Coordinates of C-alpha atoms in Angstrom, one line a residue:
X177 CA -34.1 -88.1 -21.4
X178 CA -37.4 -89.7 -21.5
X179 CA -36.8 -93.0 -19.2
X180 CA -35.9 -90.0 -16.8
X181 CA -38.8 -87.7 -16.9
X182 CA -41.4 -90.3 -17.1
X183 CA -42.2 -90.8 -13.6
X184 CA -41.1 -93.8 -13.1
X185 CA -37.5 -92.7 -11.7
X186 CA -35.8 -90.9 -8.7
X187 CA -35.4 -87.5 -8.7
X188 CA -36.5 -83.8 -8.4
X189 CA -39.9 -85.3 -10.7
X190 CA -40.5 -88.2 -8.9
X191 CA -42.7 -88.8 -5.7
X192 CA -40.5 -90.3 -2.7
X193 CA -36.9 -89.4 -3.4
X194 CA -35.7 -91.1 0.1
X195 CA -36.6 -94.7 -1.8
X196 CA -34.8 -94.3 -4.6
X197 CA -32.6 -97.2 -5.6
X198 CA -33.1 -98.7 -2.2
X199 CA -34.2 -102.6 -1.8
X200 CA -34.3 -105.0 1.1
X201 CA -31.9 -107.5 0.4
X202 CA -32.2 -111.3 1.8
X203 CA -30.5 -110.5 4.9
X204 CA -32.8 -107.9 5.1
X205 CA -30.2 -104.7 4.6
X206 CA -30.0 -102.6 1.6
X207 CA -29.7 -103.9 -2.2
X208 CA -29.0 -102.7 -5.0
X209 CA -29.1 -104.7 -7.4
X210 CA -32.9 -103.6 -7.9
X211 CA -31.8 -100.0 -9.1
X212 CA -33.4 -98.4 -12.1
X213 CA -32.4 -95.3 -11.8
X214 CA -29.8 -93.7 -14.8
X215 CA -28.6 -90.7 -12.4
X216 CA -26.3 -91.6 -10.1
X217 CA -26.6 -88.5 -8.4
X218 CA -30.1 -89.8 -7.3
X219 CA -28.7 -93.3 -6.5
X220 CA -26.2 -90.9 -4.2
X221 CA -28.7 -89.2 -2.7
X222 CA -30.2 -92.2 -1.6
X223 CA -27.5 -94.0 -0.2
X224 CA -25.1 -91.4 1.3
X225 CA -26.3 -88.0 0.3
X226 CA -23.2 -86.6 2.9
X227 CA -21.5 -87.7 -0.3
X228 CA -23.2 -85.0 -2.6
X229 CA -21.7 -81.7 -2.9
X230 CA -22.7 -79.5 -0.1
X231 CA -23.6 -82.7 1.7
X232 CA -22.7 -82.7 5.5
X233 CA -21.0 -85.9 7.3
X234 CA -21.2 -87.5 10.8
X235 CA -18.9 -85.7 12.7
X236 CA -18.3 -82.5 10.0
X237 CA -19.1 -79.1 11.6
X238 CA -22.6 -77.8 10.8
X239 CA -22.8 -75.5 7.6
X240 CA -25.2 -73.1 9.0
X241 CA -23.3 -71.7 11.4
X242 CA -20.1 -71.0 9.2
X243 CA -16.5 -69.4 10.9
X244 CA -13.9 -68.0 9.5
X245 CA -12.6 -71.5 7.8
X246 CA -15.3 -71.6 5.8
X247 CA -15.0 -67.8 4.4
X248 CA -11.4 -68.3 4.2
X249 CA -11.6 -71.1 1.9
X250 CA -9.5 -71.4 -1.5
X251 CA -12.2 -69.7 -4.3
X252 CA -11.4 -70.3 -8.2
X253 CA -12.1 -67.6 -10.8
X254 CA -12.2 -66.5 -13.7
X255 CA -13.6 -68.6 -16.6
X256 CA -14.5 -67.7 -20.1
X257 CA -16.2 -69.7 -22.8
X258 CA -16.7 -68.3 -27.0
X259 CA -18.2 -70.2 -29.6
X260 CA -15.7 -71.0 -32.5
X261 CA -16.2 -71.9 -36.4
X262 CA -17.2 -75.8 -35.6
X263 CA -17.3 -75.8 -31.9
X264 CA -16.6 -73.5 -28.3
X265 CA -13.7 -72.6 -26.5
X266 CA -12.9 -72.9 -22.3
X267 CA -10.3 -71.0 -21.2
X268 CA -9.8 -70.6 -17.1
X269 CA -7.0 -68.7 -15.0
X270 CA -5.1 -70.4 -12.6
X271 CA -5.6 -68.2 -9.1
X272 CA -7.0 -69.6 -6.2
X273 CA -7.6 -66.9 -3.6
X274 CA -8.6 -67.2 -0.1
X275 CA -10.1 -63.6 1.6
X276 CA -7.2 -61.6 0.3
X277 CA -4.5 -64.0 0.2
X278 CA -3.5 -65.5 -2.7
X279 CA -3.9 -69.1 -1.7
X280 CA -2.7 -71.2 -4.9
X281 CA -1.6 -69.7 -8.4
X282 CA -2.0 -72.9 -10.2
X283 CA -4.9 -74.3 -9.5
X284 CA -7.0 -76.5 -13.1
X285 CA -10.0 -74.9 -13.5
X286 CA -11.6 -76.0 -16.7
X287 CA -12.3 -80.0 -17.2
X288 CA -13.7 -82.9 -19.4
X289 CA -16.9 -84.0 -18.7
X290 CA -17.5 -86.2 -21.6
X291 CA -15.8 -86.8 -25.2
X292 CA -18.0 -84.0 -26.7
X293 CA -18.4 -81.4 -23.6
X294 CA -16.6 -79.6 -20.8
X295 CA -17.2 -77.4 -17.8
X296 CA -15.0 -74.3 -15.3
X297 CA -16.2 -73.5 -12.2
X298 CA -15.8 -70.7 -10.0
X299 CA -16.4 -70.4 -6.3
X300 CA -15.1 -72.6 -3.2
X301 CA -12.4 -74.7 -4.3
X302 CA -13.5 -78.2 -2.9
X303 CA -16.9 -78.1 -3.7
X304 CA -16.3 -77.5 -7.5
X305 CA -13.7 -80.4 -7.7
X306 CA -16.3 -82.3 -6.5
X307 CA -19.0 -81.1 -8.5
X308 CA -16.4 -82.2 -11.7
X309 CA -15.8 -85.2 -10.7
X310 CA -19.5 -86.1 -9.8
X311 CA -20.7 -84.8 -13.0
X312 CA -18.4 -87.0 -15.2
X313 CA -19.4 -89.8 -13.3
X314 CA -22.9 -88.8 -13.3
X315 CA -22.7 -88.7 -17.5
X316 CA -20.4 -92.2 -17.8
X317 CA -23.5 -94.1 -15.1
X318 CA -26.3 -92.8 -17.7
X319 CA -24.3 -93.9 -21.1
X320 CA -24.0 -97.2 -19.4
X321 CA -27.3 -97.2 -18.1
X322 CA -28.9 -96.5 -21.4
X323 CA -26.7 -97.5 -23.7
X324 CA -26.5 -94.2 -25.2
X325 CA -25.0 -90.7 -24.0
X326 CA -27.4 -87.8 -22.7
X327 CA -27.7 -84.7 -25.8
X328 CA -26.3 -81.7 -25.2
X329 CA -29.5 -80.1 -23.5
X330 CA -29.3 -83.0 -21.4
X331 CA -26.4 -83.0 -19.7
X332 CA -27.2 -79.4 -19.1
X333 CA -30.1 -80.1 -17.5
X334 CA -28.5 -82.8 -15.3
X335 CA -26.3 -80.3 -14.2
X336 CA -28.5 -77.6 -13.1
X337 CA -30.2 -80.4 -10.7
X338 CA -26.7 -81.0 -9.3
X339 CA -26.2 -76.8 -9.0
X340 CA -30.0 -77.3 -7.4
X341 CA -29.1 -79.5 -4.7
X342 CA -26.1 -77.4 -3.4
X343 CA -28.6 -74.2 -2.5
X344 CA -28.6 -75.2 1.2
X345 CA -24.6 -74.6 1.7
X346 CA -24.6 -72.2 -1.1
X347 CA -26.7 -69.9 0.3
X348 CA -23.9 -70.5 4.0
X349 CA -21.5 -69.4 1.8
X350 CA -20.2 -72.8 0.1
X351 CA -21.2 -71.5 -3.6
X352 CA -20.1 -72.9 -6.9
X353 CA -20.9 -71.7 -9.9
X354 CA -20.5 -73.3 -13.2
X355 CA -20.3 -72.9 -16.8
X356 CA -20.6 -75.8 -19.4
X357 CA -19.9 -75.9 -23.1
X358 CA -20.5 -78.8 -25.5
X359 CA -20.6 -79.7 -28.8
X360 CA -23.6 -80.7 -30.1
X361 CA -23.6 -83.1 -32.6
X362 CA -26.8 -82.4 -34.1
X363 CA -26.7 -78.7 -35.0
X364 CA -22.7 -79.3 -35.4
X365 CA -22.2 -76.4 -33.7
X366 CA -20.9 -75.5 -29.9
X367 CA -23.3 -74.3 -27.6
X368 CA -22.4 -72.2 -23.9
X369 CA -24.9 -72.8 -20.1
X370 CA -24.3 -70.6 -17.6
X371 CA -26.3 -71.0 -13.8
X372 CA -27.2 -69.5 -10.6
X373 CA -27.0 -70.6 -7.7
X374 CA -30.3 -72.4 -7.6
X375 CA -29.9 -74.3 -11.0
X376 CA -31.1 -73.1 -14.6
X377 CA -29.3 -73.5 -17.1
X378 CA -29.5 -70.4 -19.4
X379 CA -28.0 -70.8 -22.8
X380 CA -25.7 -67.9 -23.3
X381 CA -24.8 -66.8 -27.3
X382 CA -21.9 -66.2 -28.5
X383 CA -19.6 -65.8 -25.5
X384 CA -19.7 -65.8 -21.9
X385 CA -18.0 -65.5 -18.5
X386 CA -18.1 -66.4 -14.7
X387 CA -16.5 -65.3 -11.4
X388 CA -14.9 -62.2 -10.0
X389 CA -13.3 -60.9 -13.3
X390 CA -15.8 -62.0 -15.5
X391 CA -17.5 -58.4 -16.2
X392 CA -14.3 -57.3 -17.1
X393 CA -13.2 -60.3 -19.4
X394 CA -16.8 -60.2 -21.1
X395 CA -16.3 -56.2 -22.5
X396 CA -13.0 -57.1 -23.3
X397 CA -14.8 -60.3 -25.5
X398 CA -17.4 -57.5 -26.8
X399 CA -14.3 -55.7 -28.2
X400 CA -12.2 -58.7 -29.7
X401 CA -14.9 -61.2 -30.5
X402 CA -16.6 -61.6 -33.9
X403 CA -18.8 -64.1 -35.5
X404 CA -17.4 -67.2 -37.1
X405 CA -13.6 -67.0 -36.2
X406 CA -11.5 -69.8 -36.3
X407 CA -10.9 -71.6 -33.3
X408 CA -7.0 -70.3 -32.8
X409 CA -8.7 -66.8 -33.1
X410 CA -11.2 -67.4 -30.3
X411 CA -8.4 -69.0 -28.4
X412 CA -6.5 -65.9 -28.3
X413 CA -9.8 -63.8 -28.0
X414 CA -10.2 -65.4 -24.6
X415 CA -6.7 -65.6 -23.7
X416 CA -6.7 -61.5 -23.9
X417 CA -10.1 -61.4 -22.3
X418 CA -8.5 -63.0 -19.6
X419 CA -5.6 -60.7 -19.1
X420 CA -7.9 -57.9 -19.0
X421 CA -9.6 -59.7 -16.2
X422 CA -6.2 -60.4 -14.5
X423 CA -5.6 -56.8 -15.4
X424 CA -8.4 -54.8 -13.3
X425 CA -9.2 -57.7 -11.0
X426 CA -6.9 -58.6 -8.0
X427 CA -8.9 -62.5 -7.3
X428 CA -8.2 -63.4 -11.6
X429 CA -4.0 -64.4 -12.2
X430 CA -2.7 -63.2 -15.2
X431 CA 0.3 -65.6 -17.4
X432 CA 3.2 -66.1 -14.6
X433 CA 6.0 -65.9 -16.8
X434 CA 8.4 -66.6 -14.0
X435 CA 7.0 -69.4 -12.9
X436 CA 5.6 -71.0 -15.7
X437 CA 1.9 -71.0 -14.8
X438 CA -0.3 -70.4 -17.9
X439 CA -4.5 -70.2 -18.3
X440 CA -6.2 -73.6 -19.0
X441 CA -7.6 -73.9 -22.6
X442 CA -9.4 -76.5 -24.5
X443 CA -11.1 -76.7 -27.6
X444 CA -14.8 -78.9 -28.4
X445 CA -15.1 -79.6 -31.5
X446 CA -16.4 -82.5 -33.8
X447 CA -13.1 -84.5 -33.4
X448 CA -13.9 -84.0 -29.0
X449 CA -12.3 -82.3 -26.1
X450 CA -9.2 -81.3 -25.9
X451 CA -7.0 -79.8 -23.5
X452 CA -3.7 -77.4 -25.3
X453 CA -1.0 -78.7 -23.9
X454 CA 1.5 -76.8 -21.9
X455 CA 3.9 -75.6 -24.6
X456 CA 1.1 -74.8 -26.7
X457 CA -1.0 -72.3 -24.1
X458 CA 2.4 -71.3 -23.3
X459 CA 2.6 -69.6 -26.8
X460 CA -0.4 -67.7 -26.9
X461 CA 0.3 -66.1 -23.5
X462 CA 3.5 -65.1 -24.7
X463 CA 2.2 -63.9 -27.7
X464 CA -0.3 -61.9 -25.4
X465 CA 2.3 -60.4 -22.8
X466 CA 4.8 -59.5 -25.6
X467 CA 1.9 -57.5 -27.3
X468 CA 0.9 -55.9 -24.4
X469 CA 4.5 -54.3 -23.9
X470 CA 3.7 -52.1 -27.0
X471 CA 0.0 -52.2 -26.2
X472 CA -0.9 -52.2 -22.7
X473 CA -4.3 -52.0 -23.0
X474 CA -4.7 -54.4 -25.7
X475 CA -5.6 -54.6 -29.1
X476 CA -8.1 -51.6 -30.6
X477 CA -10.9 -52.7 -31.9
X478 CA -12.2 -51.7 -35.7
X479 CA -15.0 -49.1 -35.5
X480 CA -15.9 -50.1 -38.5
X481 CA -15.6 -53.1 -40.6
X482 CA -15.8 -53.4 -44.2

């Protein structure tokens, strides 16, 4: 991070962010091939900021003076995140709701940033796909750039400038809200950022959860969650926390049986990110509904432990 906080690059620290990256070329347009910048978010900005999240086009409607479309756009929630014995888990519904329509019930909510971190957002629907896809880029210019990847803390930060930068439409109603987990290779341990809308990060312990049914998921994590379990425990932890969410929360889609529409997990650990595959998040939901036949409230939690 220090080539990026030393003054000499683009960005919320530096003095002219309109020059960023921007050279006269021979034929006296722009070039370049001059750029020193590692964020390509600033190298963005500088070129064709209608590009950024939140940005607005020639031609696209203005942002501050938002209709109905805009309220009635798809919104993604709810995401959960626990830290497992060698790493975290990110588990996402699949509901996409639009005022209070259902508007898809299998929308991917939870992503790869990098080999050794993720991300799930919740909010408007188009603005956090862009938002993923921007970030991953964002962490894939710097490791080429520097000829290293960012730390943990890092990419955090990087994020929260990107979270920054979309307070103009947020605050019209165009909000997205994520929440990043990571591996962090030099404590070996997994580690949970949560934002507002105008940046942070704040590192959350232990567990954590974002969008409509999060308050709901989180006590239901304060009831199954416990320190130092294995990662298919904290798998299933956030699989139930996410029922309960489904449970009491109309926005949050529960497993769809019928259909075949699971939650999104994934695991970080030291071997990397990975996404369950279908059949396998298929069987902890099952495992979860066929419990909740006999339990409908879920499992009890000890009172006391030994």
């Amino acid at each position: 991070m220090g080539s990026f906080f030393d003054g000499s690059q683009s960005g919320p620290l530096a003095g002219d962010p309109r020059m960023s990256g921007r050279g006269q070329g021979a034929a006296g347009g722009i070039s370049f091939l001059g750029l020193q910048t590692s964020s390509f978010t600033d190298f963005l900005a500088s070129h064709s900021p209608g590009l950024l999240p939140g940005g607005v086009m020639p031609g696209d409607p203005d942002p501050r003076t938002p209709g109905q479309t805009v309220r009635d756009l798809p919104h993604a929630t709810t995401i959960v995140a626990a830290i497992c014995d060698g790493g975290v888990v990110l588990a996402g519904d699949r509901r996409a709701t639009a005022g209070n329509m259902i508007a898809k019930r299998d929308v991917e909510k939870v992503f790869r940033s990098d080999e050794f971190s993720g991300m799930g957002y919740a909010g408007t629907g188009s603005v956090g796909i862009e938002f993923v896809r921007l970030f991953q880029v964002e962490l894939e210019h710097y490791e080429k750039m520097e000829g290293r990847s960012l730390s943990l803390e890092g990419k955090a930060n990087r994020l929260a400038f990107m979270v920054r930068g979309n307070l103009g439409a947020a605050m019209q109603g165009l909000i997205v809200v994520p929440l990043f987990v990571g591996y962090d290779e030099d404590s070996g341990q997994g580690r949970i950022f949560s934002y507002d809308v105008a940046g942070g990060p704040y590192e959350e312990q232990r567990f954590y959860s974002i969008g409509s049914g999060s308050l709901f998921a989180r006590g239901a994590l304060k009831k199954l969650y416990a320190d130092g379990m294995s990662a298919g425990d904290t798998l299933l932890a956030c699989v139930q926390a996410l029922y309960d969410a489904a449970d009491d929360d109309s926005a949050t889609g529960g497993p769809d049986l019928p259909r075949r529409i699971f939650p999104v997990v994934a695991t970080i650990t030291a071997d990397g990110f990975r996404k369950l595959p279908e059949a396998e998040a298929a069987q902890i939901a099952e495992q979860v509904v066929q419990e909740r036949l006999t339990r409908p409230d879920g499992p009890a939690a000890a009172l006391r432990t030994s």
